[in-house]
């Protein structure tokens, strides 16, 4: 019977079942940040598929919720920077307080999934290709999962998923908590254990602590800069800052509920205001000492994002970080990161 199941699974999924870690994770990991978002409008099926075609090991959907509780892939719950919502629903503009800050625009939580399906993605950044604006839809998390499974089978290699819960405290406050639907979708896809190719990430702390009790999947604590405070910690008044979190004590605390950290790359190689780098910090080795992986964000080809010595040579920038022992990169240009792999 077991043999029969194995044969069927092999025929259906190929030798590496979709997202299943039959072998160790690649090192270092290439994570398609919002898909191949340097080339196509971010968080679209097309941008994720291109990242996979370019060799990304994982793709990264940021998640927010619709009014009817469906998880969709967007970097913000405010939709006007990356969709045509302002043209399609001009009268739905409003103002909300998100993470303690007033934001005016169009919010995913005010729209049903049916309405979201009428929207089309647009390119956020004016200096990137605008020719695909209006062509691609806004995917649900289920659709991203289906894409990853489909591509894993078609390519005969596991492709991982790296979802991020966006504004978890805010979503909880409006009755649209992200964690339960996220867990539900992953469980339905059979993704429940550490060996599965899934990392769940958050800039907040408490939802990761809660997720650590809910799932065996790997968790990653994202880290902002310096004196910034994760919003859930601000709301609780703990005073915990990202600066605190990268001390040895802070890293040990993170290791109690997470498997890795996701720092801004400048926390590894600091730079001055003009992009001139200082010597590397010891963050990677101190994180490794307490068993944490380190996946840094965000690597981009354009000269405006590169540190000064790497102007026009993004491969050299990746190689510098890989030589420091970095375990993975979030990149808008997976093709370039793959070229730089050791
Ligand atoms: O999640 C890693 C990186 O994506 C964090 O930055 O703002 O692009 O979600 P952001
Ligand atoms: Ca993200």
PDB file of C-alpha atoms in Angstrom, residues 40-284:
ATOM      1  CA  UNK A  40       6.962  42.994 -13.994  1.00  0.00           C
ATOM      2  CA  UNK A  41       4.313  44.604 -11.748  1.00  0.00           C
ATOM      3  CA  UNK A  42       4.880  43.222  -8.247  1.00  0.00           C
ATOM      4  CA  UNK A  43       2.770  40.536  -6.607  1.00  0.00           C
ATOM      5  CA  UNK A  44       1.219  39.193  -9.794  1.00  0.00           C
ATOM      6  CA  UNK A  45       1.148  35.563 -10.893  1.00  0.00           C
ATOM      7  CA  UNK A  46       3.193  36.655 -13.892  1.00  0.00           C
ATOM      8  CA  UNK A  47       5.909  38.253 -11.723  1.00  0.00           C
ATOM      9  CA  UNK A  48       6.086  35.163  -9.488  1.00  0.00           C
ATOM     10  CA  UNK A  49       6.215  32.840 -12.519  1.00  0.00           C
ATOM     11  CA  UNK A  50       9.052  34.880 -14.022  1.00  0.00           C
ATOM     12  CA  UNK A  51      10.992  34.691 -10.738  1.00  0.00           C
ATOM     13  CA  UNK A  52      10.629  30.911 -10.803  1.00  0.00           C
ATOM     14  CA  UNK A  53      11.639  30.733 -14.474  1.00  0.00           C
ATOM     15  CA  UNK A  54      14.739  32.765 -13.602  1.00  0.00           C
ATOM     16  CA  UNK A  55      15.736  30.213 -10.975  1.00  0.00           C
ATOM     17  CA  UNK A  56      14.421  31.694  -7.714  1.00  0.00           C
ATOM     18  CA  UNK A  57      14.267  29.020  -5.007  1.00  0.00           C
ATOM     19  CA  UNK A  58      11.400  30.771  -3.198  1.00  0.00           C
ATOM     20  CA  UNK A  59       8.821  33.406  -4.091  1.00  0.00           C
ATOM     21  CA  UNK A  60       7.641  36.010  -1.621  1.00  0.00           C
ATOM     22  CA  UNK A  61       3.979  37.059  -1.365  1.00  0.00           C
ATOM     23  CA  UNK A  62       3.139  39.858   1.093  1.00  0.00           C
ATOM     24  CA  UNK A  63      -0.396  39.290   2.419  1.00  0.00           C
ATOM     25  CA  UNK A  64      -3.342  41.510   3.348  1.00  0.00           C
ATOM     26  CA  UNK A  65      -7.054  40.706   3.738  1.00  0.00           C
ATOM     27  CA  UNK A  66     -10.176  41.564   1.758  1.00  0.00           C
ATOM     28  CA  UNK A  67     -13.431  42.550   3.495  1.00  0.00           C
ATOM     29  CA  UNK A  68     -14.629  38.967   3.202  1.00  0.00           C
ATOM     30  CA  UNK A  69     -11.484  37.526   4.743  1.00  0.00           C
ATOM     31  CA  UNK A  70      -9.644  36.353   1.612  1.00  0.00           C
ATOM     32  CA  UNK A  71      -5.854  36.719   1.686  1.00  0.00           C
ATOM     33  CA  UNK A  72      -4.491  38.550  -1.344  1.00  0.00           C
ATOM     34  CA  UNK A  73      -0.933  39.340  -2.349  1.00  0.00           C
ATOM     35  CA  UNK A  74      -0.178  43.053  -1.875  1.00  0.00           C
ATOM     36  CA  UNK A  75       2.597  44.919  -0.138  1.00  0.00           C
ATOM     37  CA  UNK A  76       0.148  47.371   1.462  1.00  0.00           C
ATOM     38  CA  UNK A  77      -3.519  47.211   2.308  1.00  0.00           C
ATOM     39  CA  UNK A  78      -3.706  50.616   0.554  1.00  0.00           C
ATOM     40  CA  UNK A  79      -4.048  49.635  -3.078  1.00  0.00           C
ATOM     41  CA  UNK A  80      -3.585  52.728  -5.228  1.00  0.00           C
ATOM     42  CA  UNK A  81       0.210  52.550  -5.682  1.00  0.00           C
ATOM     43  CA  UNK A  82       0.081  49.126  -7.314  1.00  0.00           C
ATOM     44  CA  UNK A  83      -3.408  48.790  -8.863  1.00  0.00           C
ATOM     45  CA  UNK A  84      -5.914  50.768 -10.925  1.00  0.00           C
ATOM     46  CA  UNK A  85      -8.328  50.959  -7.978  1.00  0.00           C
ATOM     47  CA  UNK A  86      -8.490  54.785  -8.095  1.00  0.00           C
ATOM     48  CA  UNK A  87      -9.870  54.670 -11.655  1.00  0.00           C
ATOM     49  CA  UNK A  88     -12.241  51.781 -11.042  1.00  0.00           C
ATOM     50  CA  UNK A  89     -13.639  52.844  -7.644  1.00  0.00           C
ATOM     51  CA  UNK A  90     -13.143  56.635  -7.362  1.00  0.00           C
ATOM     52  CA  UNK A  91     -15.812  57.017  -4.654  1.00  0.00           C
ATOM     53  CA  UNK A  92     -14.241  54.466  -2.303  1.00  0.00           C
ATOM     54  CA  UNK A  93     -11.364  56.692  -1.240  1.00  0.00           C
ATOM     55  CA  UNK A  94     -11.146  57.080   2.526  1.00  0.00           C
ATOM     56  CA  UNK A  95      -8.780  57.731   5.419  1.00  0.00           C
ATOM     57  CA  UNK A  96      -7.711  55.173   7.996  1.00  0.00           C
ATOM     58  CA  UNK A  97      -5.150  54.935  10.764  1.00  0.00           C
ATOM     59  CA  UNK A  98      -2.732  52.129   9.927  1.00  0.00           C
ATOM     60  CA  UNK A  99      -0.063  51.311  12.506  1.00  0.00           C
ATOM     61  CA  UNK A 100      -0.587  54.676  14.185  1.00  0.00           C
ATOM     62  CA  UNK A 101      -0.351  56.708  10.972  1.00  0.00           C
ATOM     63  CA  UNK A 102      -3.146  58.372   8.966  1.00  0.00           C
ATOM     64  CA  UNK A 103      -3.295  56.986   5.431  1.00  0.00           C
ATOM     65  CA  UNK A 104      -5.672  58.170   2.709  1.00  0.00           C
ATOM     66  CA  UNK A 105      -6.520  55.888  -0.179  1.00  0.00           C
ATOM     67  CA  UNK A 106      -8.325  52.678  -1.095  1.00  0.00           C
ATOM     68  CA  UNK A 107      -8.046  49.774   1.333  1.00  0.00           C
ATOM     69  CA  UNK A 108      -8.190  46.066   0.601  1.00  0.00           C
ATOM     70  CA  UNK A 109     -10.339  45.504   3.685  1.00  0.00           C
ATOM     71  CA  UNK A 110     -13.104  47.662   2.136  1.00  0.00           C
ATOM     72  CA  UNK A 111     -13.359  45.473  -0.969  1.00  0.00           C
ATOM     73  CA  UNK A 112     -14.782  42.003  -1.511  1.00  0.00           C
ATOM     74  CA  UNK A 113     -12.733  39.451  -3.372  1.00  0.00           C
ATOM     75  CA  UNK A 114     -15.194  39.826  -6.261  1.00  0.00           C
ATOM     76  CA  UNK A 115     -14.321  43.530  -6.462  1.00  0.00           C
ATOM     77  CA  UNK A 116     -10.587  42.862  -6.109  1.00  0.00           C
ATOM     78  CA  UNK A 117     -10.844  40.518  -9.088  1.00  0.00           C
ATOM     79  CA  UNK A 118     -11.844  43.492 -11.292  1.00  0.00           C
ATOM     80  CA  UNK A 119      -8.582  45.334 -10.504  1.00  0.00           C
ATOM     81  CA  UNK A 120      -5.415  45.243 -12.567  1.00  0.00           C
ATOM     82  CA  UNK A 121      -1.857  45.656 -11.307  1.00  0.00           C
ATOM     83  CA  UNK A 122       0.326  48.629 -12.172  1.00  0.00           C
ATOM     84  CA  UNK A 123       4.042  49.270 -11.782  1.00  0.00           C
ATOM     85  CA  UNK A 124       4.773  51.173  -8.556  1.00  0.00           C
ATOM     86  CA  UNK A 125       8.092  52.733  -9.546  1.00  0.00           C
ATOM     87  CA  UNK A 126       8.174  55.321 -12.366  1.00  0.00           C
ATOM     88  CA  UNK A 127      11.700  54.337 -13.488  1.00  0.00           C
ATOM     89  CA  UNK A 128      10.633  50.717 -14.167  1.00  0.00           C
ATOM     90  CA  UNK A 129       8.828  49.332 -17.238  1.00  0.00           C
ATOM     91  CA  UNK A 130       5.247  50.622 -17.383  1.00  0.00           C
ATOM     92  CA  UNK A 131       4.212  48.656 -20.467  1.00  0.00           C
ATOM     93  CA  UNK A 132       2.509  45.836 -18.520  1.00  0.00           C
ATOM     94  CA  UNK A 133       0.243  48.149 -16.530  1.00  0.00           C
ATOM     95  CA  UNK A 134      -3.388  47.035 -16.617  1.00  0.00           C
ATOM     96  CA  UNK A 135      -2.599  43.550 -17.927  1.00  0.00           C
ATOM     97  CA  UNK A 136      -2.393  41.328 -14.827  1.00  0.00           C
ATOM     98  CA  UNK A 137      -4.813  40.591 -11.974  1.00  0.00           C
ATOM     99  CA  UNK A 138      -4.330  40.589  -8.197  1.00  0.00           C
ATOM    100  CA  UNK A 139      -3.772  37.011  -6.978  1.00  0.00           C
ATOM    101  CA  UNK A 140      -5.216  35.402  -3.871  1.00  0.00           C
ATOM    102  CA  UNK A 141      -2.838  33.474  -1.616  1.00  0.00           C
ATOM    103  CA  UNK A 142      -4.553  30.262  -2.738  1.00  0.00           C
ATOM    104  CA  UNK A 143      -3.714  31.138  -6.331  1.00  0.00           C
ATOM    105  CA  UNK A 144      -0.075  31.740  -5.397  1.00  0.00           C
ATOM    106  CA  UNK A 145       0.009  28.352  -3.655  1.00  0.00           C
ATOM    107  CA  UNK A 146      -1.487  26.719  -6.736  1.00  0.00           C
ATOM    108  CA  UNK A 147       1.118  28.389  -8.954  1.00  0.00           C
ATOM    109  CA  UNK A 148       3.962  27.130  -6.770  1.00  0.00           C
ATOM    110  CA  UNK A 149       2.610  23.583  -6.809  1.00  0.00           C
ATOM    111  CA  UNK A 150       2.061  23.703 -10.560  1.00  0.00           C
ATOM    112  CA  UNK A 151       5.549  25.060 -11.253  1.00  0.00           C
ATOM    113  CA  UNK A 152       7.184  22.594  -8.842  1.00  0.00           C
ATOM    114  CA  UNK A 153       5.617  19.721 -10.751  1.00  0.00           C
ATOM    115  CA  UNK A 154       6.355  21.170 -14.179  1.00  0.00           C
ATOM    116  CA  UNK A 155      10.005  21.880 -13.353  1.00  0.00           C
ATOM    117  CA  UNK A 156      10.659  18.793 -11.235  1.00  0.00           C
ATOM    118  CA  UNK A 157      12.124  20.875  -8.419  1.00  0.00           C
ATOM    119  CA  UNK A 158      10.701  22.141  -5.156  1.00  0.00           C
ATOM    120  CA  UNK A 159       9.829  25.818  -5.146  1.00  0.00           C
ATOM    121  CA  UNK A 160       9.345  27.466  -1.793  1.00  0.00           C
ATOM    122  CA  UNK A 161       6.885  30.019  -0.464  1.00  0.00           C
ATOM    123  CA  UNK A 162       7.898  32.902   1.796  1.00  0.00           C
ATOM    124  CA  UNK A 163       4.650  34.664   2.844  1.00  0.00           C
ATOM    125  CA  UNK A 164       4.712  37.838   4.947  1.00  0.00           C
ATOM    126  CA  UNK A 165       1.843  38.933   7.168  1.00  0.00           C
ATOM    127  CA  UNK A 166       1.418  42.683   6.605  1.00  0.00           C
ATOM    128  CA  UNK A 167       0.094  44.858   9.453  1.00  0.00           C
ATOM    129  CA  UNK A 168      -0.962  41.853  11.590  1.00  0.00           C
ATOM    130  CA  UNK A 169      -2.021  43.907  14.641  1.00  0.00           C
ATOM    131  CA  UNK A 170      -4.105  46.221  12.458  1.00  0.00           C
ATOM    132  CA  UNK A 171      -5.794  43.307  10.690  1.00  0.00           C
ATOM    133  CA  UNK A 172      -6.569  41.725  14.040  1.00  0.00           C
ATOM    134  CA  UNK A 173      -8.072  45.016  15.275  1.00  0.00           C
ATOM    135  CA  UNK A 174     -10.581  45.085  12.414  1.00  0.00           C
ATOM    136  CA  UNK A 175     -11.614  41.444  12.818  1.00  0.00           C
ATOM    137  CA  UNK A 176      -9.627  40.206   9.831  1.00  0.00           C
ATOM    138  CA  UNK A 177      -6.667  38.480  11.497  1.00  0.00           C
ATOM    139  CA  UNK A 178      -4.308  37.025   8.904  1.00  0.00           C
ATOM    140  CA  UNK A 179      -2.893  34.084  10.820  1.00  0.00           C
ATOM    141  CA  UNK A 180      -5.871  31.688  10.814  1.00  0.00           C
ATOM    142  CA  UNK A 181      -6.577  31.937   7.057  1.00  0.00           C
ATOM    143  CA  UNK A 182      -2.846  31.682   6.355  1.00  0.00           C
ATOM    144  CA  UNK A 183      -2.556  28.519   8.426  1.00  0.00           C
ATOM    145  CA  UNK A 184      -5.740  27.138   6.872  1.00  0.00           C
ATOM    146  CA  UNK A 185      -4.443  27.625   3.330  1.00  0.00           C
ATOM    147  CA  UNK A 186      -1.036  26.117   4.112  1.00  0.00           C
ATOM    148  CA  UNK A 187      -2.571  23.150   5.924  1.00  0.00           C
ATOM    149  CA  UNK A 188      -4.956  22.488   3.025  1.00  0.00           C
ATOM    150  CA  UNK A 189      -1.874  22.422   0.816  1.00  0.00           C
ATOM    151  CA  UNK A 190      -0.271  19.870   3.147  1.00  0.00           C
ATOM    152  CA  UNK A 191       2.358  22.304   4.399  1.00  0.00           C
ATOM    153  CA  UNK A 192       2.739  21.914   8.142  1.00  0.00           C
ATOM    154  CA  UNK A 193       6.271  20.944   9.106  1.00  0.00           C
ATOM    155  CA  UNK A 194       9.747  22.393   9.308  1.00  0.00           C
ATOM    156  CA  UNK A 195      11.027  20.367   6.399  1.00  0.00           C
ATOM    157  CA  UNK A 196       8.460  21.943   4.064  1.00  0.00           C
ATOM    158  CA  UNK A 197       9.720  24.779   1.899  1.00  0.00           C
ATOM    159  CA  UNK A 198       7.863  27.549   3.668  1.00  0.00           C
ATOM    160  CA  UNK A 199       9.090  30.493   5.733  1.00  0.00           C
ATOM    161  CA  UNK A 200       6.510  32.789   7.343  1.00  0.00           C
ATOM    162  CA  UNK A 201       7.840  36.281   8.034  1.00  0.00           C
ATOM    163  CA  UNK A 202       6.703  39.346   9.939  1.00  0.00           C
ATOM    164  CA  UNK A 203       8.063  42.684  11.132  1.00  0.00           C
ATOM    165  CA  UNK A 204       5.898  42.248  14.229  1.00  0.00           C
ATOM    166  CA  UNK A 205       6.779  39.928  17.119  1.00  0.00           C
ATOM    167  CA  UNK A 206       3.644  38.708  18.856  1.00  0.00           C
ATOM    168  CA  UNK A 207       2.080  37.140  15.798  1.00  0.00           C
ATOM    169  CA  UNK A 208       5.267  35.133  15.217  1.00  0.00           C
ATOM    170  CA  UNK A 209       5.218  34.008  18.838  1.00  0.00           C
ATOM    171  CA  UNK A 210       1.576  32.939  18.349  1.00  0.00           C
ATOM    172  CA  UNK A 211       2.365  31.217  15.045  1.00  0.00           C
ATOM    173  CA  UNK A 212       5.163  29.308  16.769  1.00  0.00           C
ATOM    174  CA  UNK A 213       2.461  27.695  18.912  1.00  0.00           C
ATOM    175  CA  UNK A 214       0.218  27.033  15.906  1.00  0.00           C
ATOM    176  CA  UNK A 215       2.573  25.514  13.341  1.00  0.00           C
ATOM    177  CA  UNK A 216       5.771  23.581  12.803  1.00  0.00           C
ATOM    178  CA  UNK A 217       6.650  25.683   9.759  1.00  0.00           C
ATOM    179  CA  UNK A 218       9.746  27.894   9.824  1.00  0.00           C
ATOM    180  CA  UNK A 219       9.326  31.492  10.986  1.00  0.00           C
ATOM    181  CA  UNK A 220      11.443  34.559  10.259  1.00  0.00           C
ATOM    182  CA  UNK A 221      11.634  37.738  12.290  1.00  0.00           C
ATOM    183  CA  UNK A 222      12.054  40.701   9.961  1.00  0.00           C
ATOM    184  CA  UNK A 223      14.189  43.530  11.316  1.00  0.00           C
ATOM    185  CA  UNK A 224      13.859  47.205  10.530  1.00  0.00           C
ATOM    186  CA  UNK A 225      16.406  49.801  11.401  1.00  0.00           C
ATOM    187  CA  UNK A 226      17.698  51.174  14.679  1.00  0.00           C
ATOM    188  CA  UNK A 227      15.255  52.815  17.014  1.00  0.00           C
ATOM    189  CA  UNK A 228      12.177  51.744  15.033  1.00  0.00           C
ATOM    190  CA  UNK A 229       9.719  49.658  17.034  1.00  0.00           C
ATOM    191  CA  UNK A 230       7.632  46.773  15.679  1.00  0.00           C
ATOM    192  CA  UNK A 231       4.069  48.096  15.697  1.00  0.00           C
ATOM    193  CA  UNK A 232       2.712  45.404  18.022  1.00  0.00           C
ATOM    194  CA  UNK A 233       5.411  46.340  20.549  1.00  0.00           C
ATOM    195  CA  UNK A 234       4.529  50.013  20.188  1.00  0.00           C
ATOM    196  CA  UNK A 235       0.863  49.150  20.773  1.00  0.00           C
ATOM    197  CA  UNK A 236       1.797  47.172  23.899  1.00  0.00           C
ATOM    198  CA  UNK A 237       4.170  49.870  25.100  1.00  0.00           C
ATOM    199  CA  UNK A 238       7.083  47.477  25.628  1.00  0.00           C
ATOM    200  CA  UNK A 239       9.620  49.869  24.130  1.00  0.00           C
ATOM    201  CA  UNK A 240      11.347  46.990  22.284  1.00  0.00           C
ATOM    202  CA  UNK A 241      13.238  48.312  19.250  1.00  0.00           C
ATOM    203  CA  UNK A 242      14.919  46.585  16.333  1.00  0.00           C
ATOM    204  CA  UNK A 243      18.206  47.787  17.822  1.00  0.00           C
ATOM    205  CA  UNK A 244      17.402  45.770  20.954  1.00  0.00           C
ATOM    206  CA  UNK A 245      16.513  42.769  18.836  1.00  0.00           C
ATOM    207  CA  UNK A 246      19.957  42.509  17.233  1.00  0.00           C
ATOM    208  CA  UNK A 247      21.846  42.405  20.531  1.00  0.00           C
ATOM    209  CA  UNK A 248      22.951  38.939  21.671  1.00  0.00           C
ATOM    210  CA  UNK A 249      20.082  38.869  24.163  1.00  0.00           C
ATOM    211  CA  UNK A 250      17.625  40.011  21.507  1.00  0.00           C
ATOM    212  CA  UNK A 251      18.794  37.341  19.063  1.00  0.00           C
ATOM    213  CA  UNK A 252      18.465  34.642  21.733  1.00  0.00           C
ATOM    214  CA  UNK A 253      14.905  35.817  22.400  1.00  0.00           C
ATOM    215  CA  UNK A 254      14.124  35.565  18.674  1.00  0.00           C
ATOM    216  CA  UNK A 255      15.644  32.074  18.511  1.00  0.00           C
ATOM    217  CA  UNK A 256      13.035  30.933  21.044  1.00  0.00           C
ATOM    218  CA  UNK A 257      10.213  31.419  18.521  1.00  0.00           C
ATOM    219  CA  UNK A 258      11.781  31.806  15.056  1.00  0.00           C
ATOM    220  CA  UNK A 259      14.204  30.022  12.755  1.00  0.00           C
ATOM    221  CA  UNK A 260      15.744  33.041  11.114  1.00  0.00           C
ATOM    222  CA  UNK A 261      16.019  36.792  10.870  1.00  0.00           C
ATOM    223  CA  UNK A 262      15.347  38.997   7.867  1.00  0.00           C
ATOM    224  CA  UNK A 263      17.426  42.136   8.350  1.00  0.00           C
ATOM    225  CA  UNK A 264      17.717  45.152   6.077  1.00  0.00           C
ATOM    226  CA  UNK A 265      21.036  44.590   4.277  1.00  0.00           C
ATOM    227  CA  UNK A 266      22.439  47.777   5.814  1.00  0.00           C
ATOM    228  CA  UNK A 267      22.390  46.047   9.211  1.00  0.00           C
ATOM    229  CA  UNK A 268      25.029  43.700   7.763  1.00  0.00           C
ATOM    230  CA  UNK A 269      27.059  46.182   5.747  1.00  0.00           C
ATOM    231  CA  UNK A 270      26.309  49.664   7.082  1.00  0.00           C
ATOM    232  CA  UNK A 271      26.680  52.616   4.747  1.00  0.00           C
ATOM    233  CA  UNK A 272      26.777  56.358   5.012  1.00  0.00           C
ATOM    234  CA  UNK A 273      24.193  58.652   3.437  1.00  0.00           C
ATOM    235  CA  UNK A 274      26.065  58.550   0.116  1.00  0.00           C
ATOM    236  CA  UNK A 275      26.102  54.749  -0.058  1.00  0.00           C
ATOM    237  CA  UNK A 276      29.749  54.337   0.994  1.00  0.00           C
ATOM    238  CA  UNK A 277      30.009  51.112   3.016  1.00  0.00           C
ATOM    239  CA  UNK A 278      31.548  50.753   6.455  1.00  0.00           C
ATOM    240  CA  UNK A 279      33.118  47.414   7.500  1.00  0.00           C
ATOM    241  CA  UNK A 280      30.614  44.583   7.884  1.00  0.00           C
ATOM    242  CA  UNK A 281      28.982  44.030  11.264  1.00  0.00           C
ATOM    243  CA  UNK A 282      29.087  40.683  13.035  1.00  0.00           C
ATOM    244  CA  UNK A 283      25.296  40.272  12.852  1.00  0.00           C
ATOM    245  CA  UNK A 284      25.447  37.168  10.636  1.00  0.00           C
TER     246      UNK A 284
END
